[in-house]
Coordinates of C-alpha atoms in Angstrom, one line a residue:
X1 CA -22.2 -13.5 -7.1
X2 CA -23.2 -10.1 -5.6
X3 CA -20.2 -10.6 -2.8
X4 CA -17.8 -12.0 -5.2
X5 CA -18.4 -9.5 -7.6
X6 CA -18.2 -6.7 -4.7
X7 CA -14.7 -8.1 -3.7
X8 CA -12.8 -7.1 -7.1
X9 CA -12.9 -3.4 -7.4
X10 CA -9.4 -1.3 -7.6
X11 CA -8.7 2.1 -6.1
X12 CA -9.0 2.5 -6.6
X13 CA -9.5 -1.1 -5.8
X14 CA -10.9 -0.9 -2.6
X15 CA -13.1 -3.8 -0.6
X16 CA -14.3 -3.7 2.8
X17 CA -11.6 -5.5 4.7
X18 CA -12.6 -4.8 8.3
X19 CA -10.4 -5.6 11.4
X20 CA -13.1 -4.6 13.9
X21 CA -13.4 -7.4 16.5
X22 CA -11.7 -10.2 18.6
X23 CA -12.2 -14.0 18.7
X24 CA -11.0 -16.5 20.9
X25 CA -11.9 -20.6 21.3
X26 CA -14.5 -20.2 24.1
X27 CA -16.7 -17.5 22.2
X28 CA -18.9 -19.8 19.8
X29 CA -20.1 -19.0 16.8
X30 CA -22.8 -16.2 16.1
X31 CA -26.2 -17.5 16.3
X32 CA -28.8 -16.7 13.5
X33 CA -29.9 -13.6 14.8
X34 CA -33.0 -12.3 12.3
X35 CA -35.4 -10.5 12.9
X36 CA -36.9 -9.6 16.6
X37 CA -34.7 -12.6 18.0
X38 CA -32.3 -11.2 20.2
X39 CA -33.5 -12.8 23.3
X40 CA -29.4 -13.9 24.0
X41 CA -28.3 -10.5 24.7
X42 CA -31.0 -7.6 23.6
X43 CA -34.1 -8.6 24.4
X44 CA -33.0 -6.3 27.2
X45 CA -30.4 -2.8 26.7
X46 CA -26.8 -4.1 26.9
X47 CA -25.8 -2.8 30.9
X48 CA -23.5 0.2 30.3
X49 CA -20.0 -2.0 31.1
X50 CA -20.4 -4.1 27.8
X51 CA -21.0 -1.1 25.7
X52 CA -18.6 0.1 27.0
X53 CA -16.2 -3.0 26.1
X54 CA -17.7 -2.9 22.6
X55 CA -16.6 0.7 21.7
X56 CA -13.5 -0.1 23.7
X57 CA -12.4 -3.3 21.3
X58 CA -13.6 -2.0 18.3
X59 CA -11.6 1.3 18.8
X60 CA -8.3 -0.5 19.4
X61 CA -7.2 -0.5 16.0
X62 CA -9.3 2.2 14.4
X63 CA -12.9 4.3 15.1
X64 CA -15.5 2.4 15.7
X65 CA -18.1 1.8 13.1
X66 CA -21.2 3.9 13.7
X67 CA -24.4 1.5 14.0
X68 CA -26.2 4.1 12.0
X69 CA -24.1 3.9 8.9
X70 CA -25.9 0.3 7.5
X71 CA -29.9 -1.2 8.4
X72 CA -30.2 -3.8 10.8
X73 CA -29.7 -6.6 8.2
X74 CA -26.6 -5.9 7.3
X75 CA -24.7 -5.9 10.6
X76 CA -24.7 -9.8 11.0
X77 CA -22.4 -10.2 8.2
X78 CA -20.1 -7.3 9.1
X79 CA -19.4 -8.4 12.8
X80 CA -18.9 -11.8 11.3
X81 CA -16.2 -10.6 8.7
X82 CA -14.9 -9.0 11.9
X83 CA -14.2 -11.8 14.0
X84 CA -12.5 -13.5 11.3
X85 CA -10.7 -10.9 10.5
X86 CA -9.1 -10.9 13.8
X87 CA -8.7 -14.3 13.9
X88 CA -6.4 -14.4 11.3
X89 CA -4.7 -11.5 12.5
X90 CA -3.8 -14.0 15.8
X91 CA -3.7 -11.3 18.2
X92 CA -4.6 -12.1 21.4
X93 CA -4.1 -9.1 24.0
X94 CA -7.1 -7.5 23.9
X95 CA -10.6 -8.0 26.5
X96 CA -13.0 -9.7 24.4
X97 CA -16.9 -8.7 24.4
X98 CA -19.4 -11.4 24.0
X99 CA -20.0 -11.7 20.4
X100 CA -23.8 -11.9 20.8
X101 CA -23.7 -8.8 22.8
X102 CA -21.2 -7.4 19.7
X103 CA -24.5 -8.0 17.2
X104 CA -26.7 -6.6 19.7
X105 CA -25.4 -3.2 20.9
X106 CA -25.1 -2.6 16.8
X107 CA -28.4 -3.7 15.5
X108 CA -30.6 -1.7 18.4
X109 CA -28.7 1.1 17.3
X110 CA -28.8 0.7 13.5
X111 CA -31.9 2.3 11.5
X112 CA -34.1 0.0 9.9
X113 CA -33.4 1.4 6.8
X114 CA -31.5 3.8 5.1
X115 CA -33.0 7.3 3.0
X116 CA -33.1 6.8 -0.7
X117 CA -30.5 9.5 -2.1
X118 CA -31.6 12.4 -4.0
X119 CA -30.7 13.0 -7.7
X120 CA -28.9 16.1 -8.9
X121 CA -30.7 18.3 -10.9
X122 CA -30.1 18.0 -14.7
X123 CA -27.7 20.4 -15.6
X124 CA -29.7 23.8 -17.4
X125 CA -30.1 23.9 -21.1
X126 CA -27.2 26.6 -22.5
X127 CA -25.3 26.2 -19.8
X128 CA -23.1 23.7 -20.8
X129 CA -23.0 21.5 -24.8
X130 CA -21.8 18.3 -25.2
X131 CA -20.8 16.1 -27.8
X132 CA -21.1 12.7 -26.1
X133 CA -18.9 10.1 -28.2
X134 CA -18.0 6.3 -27.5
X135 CA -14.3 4.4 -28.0
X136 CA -13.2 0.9 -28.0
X137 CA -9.8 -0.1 -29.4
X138 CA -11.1 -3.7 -29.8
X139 CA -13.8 -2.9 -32.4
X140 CA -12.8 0.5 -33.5
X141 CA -9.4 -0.8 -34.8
X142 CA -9.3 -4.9 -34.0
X143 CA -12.9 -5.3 -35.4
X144 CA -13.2 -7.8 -32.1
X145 CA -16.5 -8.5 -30.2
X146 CA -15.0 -9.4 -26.9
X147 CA -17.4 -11.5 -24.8
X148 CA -15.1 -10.2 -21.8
X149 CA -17.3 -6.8 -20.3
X150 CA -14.5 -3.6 -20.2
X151 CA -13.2 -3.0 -16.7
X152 CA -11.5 0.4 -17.6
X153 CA -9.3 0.8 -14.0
X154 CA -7.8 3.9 -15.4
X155 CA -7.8 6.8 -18.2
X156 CA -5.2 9.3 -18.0
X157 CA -4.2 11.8 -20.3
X158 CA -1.3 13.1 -21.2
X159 CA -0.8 16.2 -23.6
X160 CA 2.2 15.0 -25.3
X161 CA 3.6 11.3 -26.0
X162 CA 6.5 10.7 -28.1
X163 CA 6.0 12.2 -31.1
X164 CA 4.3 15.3 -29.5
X165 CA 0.2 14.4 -29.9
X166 CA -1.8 14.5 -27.1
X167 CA -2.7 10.4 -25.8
X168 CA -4.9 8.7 -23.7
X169 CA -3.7 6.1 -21.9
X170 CA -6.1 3.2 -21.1
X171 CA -5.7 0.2 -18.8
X172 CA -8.6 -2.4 -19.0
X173 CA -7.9 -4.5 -15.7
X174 CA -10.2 -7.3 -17.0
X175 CA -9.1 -7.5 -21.0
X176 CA -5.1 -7.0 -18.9
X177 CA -4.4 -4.5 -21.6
X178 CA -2.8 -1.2 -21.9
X179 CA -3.3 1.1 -25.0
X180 CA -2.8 4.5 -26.1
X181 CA -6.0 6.6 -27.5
X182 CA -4.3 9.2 -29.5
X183 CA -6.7 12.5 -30.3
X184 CA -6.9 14.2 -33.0
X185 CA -9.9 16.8 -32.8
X186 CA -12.8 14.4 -31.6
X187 CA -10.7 11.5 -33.3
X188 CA -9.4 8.7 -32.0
X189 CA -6.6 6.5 -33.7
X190 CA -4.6 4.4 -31.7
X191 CA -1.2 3.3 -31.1
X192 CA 0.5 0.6 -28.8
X193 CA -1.1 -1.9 -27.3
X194 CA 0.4 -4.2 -24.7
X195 CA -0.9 -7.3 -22.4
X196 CA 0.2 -6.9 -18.8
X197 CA -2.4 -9.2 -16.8
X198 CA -4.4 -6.7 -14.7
X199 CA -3.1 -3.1 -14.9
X200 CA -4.3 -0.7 -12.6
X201 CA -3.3 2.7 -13.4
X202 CA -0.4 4.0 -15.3
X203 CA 2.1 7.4 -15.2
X204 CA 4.0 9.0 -17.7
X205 CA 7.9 9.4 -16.9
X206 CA 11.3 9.4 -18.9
X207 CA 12.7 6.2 -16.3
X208 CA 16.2 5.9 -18.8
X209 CA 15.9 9.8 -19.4
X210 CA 16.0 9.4 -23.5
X211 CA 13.9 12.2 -24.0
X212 CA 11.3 9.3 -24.8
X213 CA 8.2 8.9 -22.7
X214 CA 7.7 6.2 -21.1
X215 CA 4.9 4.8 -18.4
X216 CA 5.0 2.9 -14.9
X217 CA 2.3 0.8 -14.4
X218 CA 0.9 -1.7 -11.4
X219 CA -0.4 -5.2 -12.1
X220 CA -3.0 -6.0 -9.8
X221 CA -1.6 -9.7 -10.8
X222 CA -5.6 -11.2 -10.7
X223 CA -8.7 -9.8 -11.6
X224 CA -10.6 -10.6 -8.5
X225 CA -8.3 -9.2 -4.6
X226 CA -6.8 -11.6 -2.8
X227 CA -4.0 -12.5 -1.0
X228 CA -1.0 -13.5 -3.6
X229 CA 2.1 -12.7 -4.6
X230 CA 1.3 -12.0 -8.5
X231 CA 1.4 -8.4 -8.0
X232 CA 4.1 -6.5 -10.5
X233 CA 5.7 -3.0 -11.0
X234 CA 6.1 -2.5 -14.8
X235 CA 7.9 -0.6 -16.9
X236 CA 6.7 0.3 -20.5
X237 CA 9.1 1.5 -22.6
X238 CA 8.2 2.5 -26.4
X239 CA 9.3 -0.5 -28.1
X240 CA 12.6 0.4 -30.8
X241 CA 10.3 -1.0 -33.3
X242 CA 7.6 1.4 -34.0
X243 CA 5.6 -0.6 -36.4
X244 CA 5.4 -3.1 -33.9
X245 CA 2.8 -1.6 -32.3
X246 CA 3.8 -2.3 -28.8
X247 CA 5.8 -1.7 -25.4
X248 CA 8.6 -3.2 -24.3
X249 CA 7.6 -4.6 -20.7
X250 CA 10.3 -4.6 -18.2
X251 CA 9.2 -5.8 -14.7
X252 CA 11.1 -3.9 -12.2
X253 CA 9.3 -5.8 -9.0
X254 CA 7.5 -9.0 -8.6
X255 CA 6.4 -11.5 -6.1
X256 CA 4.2 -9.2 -4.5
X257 CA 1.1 -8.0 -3.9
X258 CA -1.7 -6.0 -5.7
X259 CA 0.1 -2.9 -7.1
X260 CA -2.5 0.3 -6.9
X261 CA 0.2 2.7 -8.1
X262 CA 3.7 3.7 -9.0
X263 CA 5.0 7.6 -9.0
X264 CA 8.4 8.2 -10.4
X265 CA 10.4 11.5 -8.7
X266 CA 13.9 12.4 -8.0
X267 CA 13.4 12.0 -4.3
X268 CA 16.9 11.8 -3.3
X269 CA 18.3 14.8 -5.9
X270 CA 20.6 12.9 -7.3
X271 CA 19.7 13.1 -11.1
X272 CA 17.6 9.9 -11.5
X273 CA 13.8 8.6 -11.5
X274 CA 13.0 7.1 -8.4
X275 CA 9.7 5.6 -7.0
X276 CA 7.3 4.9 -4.8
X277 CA 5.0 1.7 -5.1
X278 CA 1.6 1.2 -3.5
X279 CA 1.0 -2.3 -3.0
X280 CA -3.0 -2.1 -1.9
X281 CA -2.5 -5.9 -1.2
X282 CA -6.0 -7.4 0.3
X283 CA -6.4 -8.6 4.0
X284 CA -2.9 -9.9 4.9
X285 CA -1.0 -8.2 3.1
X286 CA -0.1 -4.6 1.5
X287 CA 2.8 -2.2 1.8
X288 CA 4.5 1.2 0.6
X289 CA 7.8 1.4 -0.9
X290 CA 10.0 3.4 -1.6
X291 CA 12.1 2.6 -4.7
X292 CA 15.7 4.3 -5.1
X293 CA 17.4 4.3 -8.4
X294 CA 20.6 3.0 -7.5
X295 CA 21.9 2.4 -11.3
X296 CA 20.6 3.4 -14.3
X297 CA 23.4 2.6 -16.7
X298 CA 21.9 -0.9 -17.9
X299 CA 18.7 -0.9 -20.4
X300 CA 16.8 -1.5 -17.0
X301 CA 17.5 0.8 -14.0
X302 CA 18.1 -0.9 -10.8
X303 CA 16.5 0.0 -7.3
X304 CA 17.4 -0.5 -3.9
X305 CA 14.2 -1.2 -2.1
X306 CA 12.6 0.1 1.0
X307 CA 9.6 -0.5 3.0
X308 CA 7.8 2.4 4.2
X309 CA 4.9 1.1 6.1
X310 CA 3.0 -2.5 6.3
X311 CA -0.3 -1.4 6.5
X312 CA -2.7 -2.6 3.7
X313 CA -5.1 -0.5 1.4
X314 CA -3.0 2.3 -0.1
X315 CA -4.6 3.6 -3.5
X316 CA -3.3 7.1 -4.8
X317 CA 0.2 8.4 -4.0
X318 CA 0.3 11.8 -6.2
X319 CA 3.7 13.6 -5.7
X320 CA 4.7 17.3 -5.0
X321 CA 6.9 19.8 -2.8
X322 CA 4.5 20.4 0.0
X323 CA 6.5 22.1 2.2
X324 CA 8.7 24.1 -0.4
X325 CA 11.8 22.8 0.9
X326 CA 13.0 21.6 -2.8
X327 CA 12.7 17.8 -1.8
X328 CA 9.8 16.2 -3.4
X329 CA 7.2 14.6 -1.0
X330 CA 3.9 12.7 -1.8
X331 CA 0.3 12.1 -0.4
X332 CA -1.6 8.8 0.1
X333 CA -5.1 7.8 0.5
X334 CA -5.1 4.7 2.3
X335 CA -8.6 2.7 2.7
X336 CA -9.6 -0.6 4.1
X337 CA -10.3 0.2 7.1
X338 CA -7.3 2.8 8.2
X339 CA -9.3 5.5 5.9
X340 CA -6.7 8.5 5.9
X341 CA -5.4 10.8 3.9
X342 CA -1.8 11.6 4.9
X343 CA 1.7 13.3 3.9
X344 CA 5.1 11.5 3.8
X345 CA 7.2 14.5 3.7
X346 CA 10.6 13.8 2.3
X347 CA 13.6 14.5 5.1
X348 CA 15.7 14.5 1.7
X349 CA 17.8 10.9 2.5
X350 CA 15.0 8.5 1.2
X351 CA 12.9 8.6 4.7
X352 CA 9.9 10.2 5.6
X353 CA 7.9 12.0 7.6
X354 CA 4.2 11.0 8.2
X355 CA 1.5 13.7 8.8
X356 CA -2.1 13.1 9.2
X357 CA -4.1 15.3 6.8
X358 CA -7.9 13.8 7.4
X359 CA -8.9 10.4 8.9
X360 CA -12.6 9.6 8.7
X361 CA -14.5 8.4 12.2
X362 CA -15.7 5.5 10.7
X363 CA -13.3 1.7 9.3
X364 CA -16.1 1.7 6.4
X365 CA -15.5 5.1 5.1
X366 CA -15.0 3.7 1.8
X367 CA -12.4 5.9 0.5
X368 CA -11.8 5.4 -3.1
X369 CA -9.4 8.3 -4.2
X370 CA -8.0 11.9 -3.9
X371 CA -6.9 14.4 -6.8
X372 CA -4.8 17.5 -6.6
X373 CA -6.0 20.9 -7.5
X374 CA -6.4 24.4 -6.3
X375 CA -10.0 24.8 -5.4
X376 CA -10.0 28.2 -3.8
X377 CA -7.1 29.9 -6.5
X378 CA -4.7 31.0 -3.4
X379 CA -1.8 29.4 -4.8
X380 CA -1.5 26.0 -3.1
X381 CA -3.0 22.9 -3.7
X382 CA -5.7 21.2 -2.1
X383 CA -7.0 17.7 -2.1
X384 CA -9.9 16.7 -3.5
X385 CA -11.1 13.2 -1.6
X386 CA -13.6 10.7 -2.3
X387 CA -15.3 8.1 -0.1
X388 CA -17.6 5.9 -2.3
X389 CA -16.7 2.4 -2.2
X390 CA -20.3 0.0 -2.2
X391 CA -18.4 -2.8 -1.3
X392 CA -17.6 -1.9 2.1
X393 CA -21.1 -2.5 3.0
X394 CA -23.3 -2.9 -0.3
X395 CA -25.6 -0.1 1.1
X396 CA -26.7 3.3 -0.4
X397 CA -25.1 5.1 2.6
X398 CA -25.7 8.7 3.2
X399 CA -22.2 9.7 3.8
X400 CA -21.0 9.0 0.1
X401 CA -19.7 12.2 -0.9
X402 CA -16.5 14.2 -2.4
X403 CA -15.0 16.4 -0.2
X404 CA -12.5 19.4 -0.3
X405 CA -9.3 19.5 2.1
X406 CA -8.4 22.6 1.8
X407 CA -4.8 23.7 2.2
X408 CA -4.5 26.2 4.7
X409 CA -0.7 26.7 5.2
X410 CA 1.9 25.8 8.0
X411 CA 0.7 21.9 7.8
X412 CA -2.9 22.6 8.2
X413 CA -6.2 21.4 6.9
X414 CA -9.6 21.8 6.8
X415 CA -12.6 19.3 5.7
X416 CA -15.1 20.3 3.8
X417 CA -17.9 18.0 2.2
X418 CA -18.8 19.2 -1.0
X419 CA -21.7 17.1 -2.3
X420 CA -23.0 14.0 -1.4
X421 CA -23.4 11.0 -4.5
X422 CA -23.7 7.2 -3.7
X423 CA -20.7 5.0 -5.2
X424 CA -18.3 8.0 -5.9
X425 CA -15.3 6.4 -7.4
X426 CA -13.4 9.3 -8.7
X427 CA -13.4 13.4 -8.8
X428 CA -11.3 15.4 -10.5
X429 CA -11.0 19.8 -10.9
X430 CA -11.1 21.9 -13.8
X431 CA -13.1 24.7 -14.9
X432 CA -15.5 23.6 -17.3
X433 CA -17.7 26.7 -17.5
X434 CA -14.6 29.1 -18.7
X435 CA -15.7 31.4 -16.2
X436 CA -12.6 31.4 -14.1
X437 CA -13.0 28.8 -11.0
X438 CA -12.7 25.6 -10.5
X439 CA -15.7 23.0 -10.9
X440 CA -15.4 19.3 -10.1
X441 CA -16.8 16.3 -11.9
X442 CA -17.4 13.3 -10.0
X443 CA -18.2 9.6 -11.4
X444 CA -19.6 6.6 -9.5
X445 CA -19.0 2.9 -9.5
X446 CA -22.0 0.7 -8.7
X447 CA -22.2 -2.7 -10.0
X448 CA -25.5 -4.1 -11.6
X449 CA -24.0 -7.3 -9.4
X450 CA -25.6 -5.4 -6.8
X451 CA -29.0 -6.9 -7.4
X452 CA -31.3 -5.2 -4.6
X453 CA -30.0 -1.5 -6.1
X454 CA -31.8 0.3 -8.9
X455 CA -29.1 2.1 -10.5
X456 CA -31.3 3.3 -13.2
X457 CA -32.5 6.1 -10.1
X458 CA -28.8 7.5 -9.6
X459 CA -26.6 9.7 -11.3
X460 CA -23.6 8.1 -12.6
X461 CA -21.9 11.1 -13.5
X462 CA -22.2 15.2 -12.2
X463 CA -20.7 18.1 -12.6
X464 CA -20.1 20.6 -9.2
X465 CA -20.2 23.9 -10.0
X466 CA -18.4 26.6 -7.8
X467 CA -21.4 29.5 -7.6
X468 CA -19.0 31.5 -5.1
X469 CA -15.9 31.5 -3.5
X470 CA -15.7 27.4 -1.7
X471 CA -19.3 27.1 -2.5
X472 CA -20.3 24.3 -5.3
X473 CA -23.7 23.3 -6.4
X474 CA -24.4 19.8 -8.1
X475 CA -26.2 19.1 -11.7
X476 CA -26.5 16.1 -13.2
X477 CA -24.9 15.2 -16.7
X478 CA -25.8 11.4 -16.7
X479 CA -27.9 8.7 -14.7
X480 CA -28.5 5.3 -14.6
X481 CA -24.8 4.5 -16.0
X482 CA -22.5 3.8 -12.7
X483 CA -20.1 2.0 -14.3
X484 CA -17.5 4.8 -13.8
X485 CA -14.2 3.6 -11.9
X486 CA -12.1 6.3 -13.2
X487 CA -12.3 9.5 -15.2
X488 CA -9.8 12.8 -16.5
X489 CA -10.2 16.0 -17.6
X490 CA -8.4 18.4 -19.5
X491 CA -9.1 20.6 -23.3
X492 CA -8.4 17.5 -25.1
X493 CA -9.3 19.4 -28.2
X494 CA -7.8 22.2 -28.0
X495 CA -11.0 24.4 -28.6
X496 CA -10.8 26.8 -25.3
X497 CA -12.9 24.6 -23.1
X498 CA -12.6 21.4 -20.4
X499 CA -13.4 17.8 -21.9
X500 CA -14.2 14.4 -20.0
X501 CA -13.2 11.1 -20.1
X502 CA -14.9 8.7 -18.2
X503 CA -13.9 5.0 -18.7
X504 CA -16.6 1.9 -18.4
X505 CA -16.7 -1.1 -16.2
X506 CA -19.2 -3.2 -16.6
X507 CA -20.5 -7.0 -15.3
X508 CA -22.0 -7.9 -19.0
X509 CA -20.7 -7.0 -22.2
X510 CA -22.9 -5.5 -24.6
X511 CA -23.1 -5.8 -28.6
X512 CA -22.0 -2.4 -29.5
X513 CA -18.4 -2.3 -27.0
X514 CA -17.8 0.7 -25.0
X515 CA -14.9 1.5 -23.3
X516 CA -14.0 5.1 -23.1
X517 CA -16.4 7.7 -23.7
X518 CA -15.7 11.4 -24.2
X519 CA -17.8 14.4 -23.0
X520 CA -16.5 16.9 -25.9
X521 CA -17.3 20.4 -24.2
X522 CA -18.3 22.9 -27.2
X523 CA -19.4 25.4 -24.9
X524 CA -16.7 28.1 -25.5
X525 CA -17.6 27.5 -29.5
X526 CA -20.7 27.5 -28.7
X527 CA -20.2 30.8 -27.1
X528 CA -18.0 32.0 -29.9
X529 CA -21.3 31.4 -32.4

């Protein structure tokens, strides 16, 4: 249960897919290597030629994993994964190391165990108030008791929906619905609801241009990653029957894999909405798209499609001119085990440039997101990056952390790591002490599946804030609770100050249903008192 359950999270919907080693018919299988018993290949150092072949192989398709990011236990599992990865990959052109010998240069050097992270310090009395408060659309308005737990993939909120209140938009990846929380003070009613499988994240647009708005949304297409064509690109368009409570759901692509996300943009400046689609996909399969509007005349617009790159494990695509040369580019994060960040800037004809922004030194990074903002207040914006995904390796690793990439001009940028917090799943900027910086709050996902982990010890949700100029210190809002795949910020109120949403993913339900909670941030009336 603790690998199965490991294997489903989105992007971000992220698992360890690892392509790390080779196999071939005369290699046997590995033997049961526990323990002290080594004696095939490490009862003795490796001679320096087949560590040497190790890092060789393993580097061939991305950095070699460090033996000191996991204990000794878990690398029998990982090198395993590894030669079947390759296996089905069917390539064949590489020297192959001894796969004993593999298992043995990586357990001498792994630690034996791992240190226990450190918690945050609980954020100082004053400093910040709160009004916590739960939501659930199935038993704050349908009065249901769902045995189903809440796997909230996404909240994201929008300041204005059709008829100019601010909305929440909620995708529950497990339920396979998609709702709108609309806010009214700390009040929540709510509006359409819509079944779409297994929706990962959504993104307000105008795709006909009505004046309308209307959302893009990926279907993961099943709840737990795999290999399949079930993966959709949907289209929800308010439905010309208001009382009906619903979308209309158009499906503008299908028959592929799992979708991650969608971002509309005229990238061609020719009027229209165009796209680009991540399809995270699993092991053997993922892409990016690019989607150009070729016709929008019909109720449905209609979109010439074009691959962008194979490679599998894109989660976040967020969209702006980089370069200011008025034609609108976009990022990605890309995890499995290619964990980058880089730029496709737009040549302005529907092709793209690629430039590396960061890529990590280690194939189970775990990236699990980035987020725009403007850290340091010079005008540009910087990325906000997060590595955090347990399922790479199911180990508290030390290197679980949000980091900055700051923006320094001309194509450059610099790595910073902020803070480190085991599981982090999302981060996203705003200033949430009024006093005229950015801070950072940063939520982590780790799954009561994982049985030999005490989440109760762990903060599940912190605040960063920025004491000087680049420099952030970390307090603690909430612990035990890791059950955050996704959160948003932003005065949902309107009282002067920075509210959070965090959304809940659980492994059991419970009697009283949670799905979104929100952080409502009195500080500045507090301050006004």
């Amino acid at each position: 249960m603790r690998l199965l359950f490991g294997l489903l999270i989105l992007a971000a919907l992220s698992g360890g897919a690892l392509l790390l080693f080779d196999s071939t018919s005369e290699n046997e299988a590995l033997p049961d290597l526990t323990g002290d018993d080594l004696s095939i290949s490490s009862s003795a150092n490796l001679i320096e030629a087949d560590q040497v072949a190790v890092e060789r192989f393993c580097g061939d398709c991305h950095s070699p994993p460090d033996p000191s990011g996991i204990p000794k236990d878990g690398w029998e599992s990982v090198v395993s994964l590894g030669f079947e990865m390759y296996d089905n990959s069917r390539r064949f052109d590489l020297d192959l190391p001894v796969k004993p010998h593999v298992l043995s240069y990586y357990r001498n050097r792994a630690p034996d165990s791992l240190p226990a992270p450190s918690l945050a310090p609980a954020t100082p009395e004053g400093v910040l108030t709160f009004n916590k408060k739960r939501y659930s659309v199935f038993q704050d308005k349908l009065n249901a008791n769902l045995e189903t737990p809440p796997a909230i993939s996404n909240v994201s909120y929008y300041p204005s929906s059709e008829d100019g209140s601010p909305v929440m938009m909620v995708c529950d990846m497990s339920v396979g619905a998609v709702y709108e929380m609309r806010l009214n003070g700390e009040t929540a009613s709510y509006g359409r609801l819509s079944y779409v499988n297994h929706p990962s994240k959504t993104t307000q647009t105008d795709l006909n241009q009505d004046g309308v708005p209307d959302y893009v949304v990926g279907d993961l297409g099943e709840f737990l990653p795999a290999d399949h064509k079930q993966g959709r690109v949907l289209w929800l368009n308010p439905a010309a029957d208001s009382s009906s409570g619903s979308f209309d759901v158009h499906e503008i692509l299908t028959d592929v894999g799992r979708i991650s996300d969608v971002q509309p943009g005229d990238f061609d400046k020719d009027g229209d909405l165009d796209l680009v689609v991540a399809e995270f996909g699993w092991r053997n399969s993922g892409h990016l798209f690019y989607f150009e509007n070729v016709d929008d005349s019909s109720d449905v617009p209609e979109f010439k499609v074009t691959e962008l790159d194979d490679r599998h494990g894109y989660i976040h695509i967020p969209t702006l001119d980089f370069n200011g040369d008025g034609h609108l580019d976009f990022l990605a994060v890309i995890s499995q085990e290619h964990e980058c960040v880089e730029l496709f800037l737009n040549r302005g004809d529907g092709s793209f440039r690629r430039q590396m922004v960061f890529a990590a030194d280690n194939p189970i990074f775990g990236s699990t997101g980035i987020d725009l903002a403007d850290l340091d207040n010079d005008g540009d914006l910087d990325i906000l990056y997060t590595n955090g995904d347990m399922f790479d390796s199911f180990y508290l690793v030390p290197y679980h952390a949000v980091h900055w990439l700051e923006n320094l001009g001309n194509g450059s940028w610099d790595q910073h790591e902020l803070a480190k917090m085991p599981g982090i799943h999302r981060a996203v900027a705003g200033d949430m002490d009024n006093d005229g910086d950015m801070d950072i709050v940063c939520g982590c996902l780790i799954s009561n599946a994982l049985e030999d982990i005490d989440t109760e010890k762990l903060d599940s949700l912190i605040w960063l804030e920025q004491i000087a100029p680049g420099e952030f210190k970390s307090w603690s809002l909430e612990t035990g609770n890791c059950n955050h795949a996704t959160l948003d910020l932003a005065d949902f109120d309107k009282d002067g100050d920075i509210d959070i949403a965090v959304g809940q993913f659980q492994t059991a339900a419970n009697p009283v249903r949670t799905d979104v909670t929100i952080w409502w941030n009195n500080t500045a009336s507090d301050n006004v008192n």
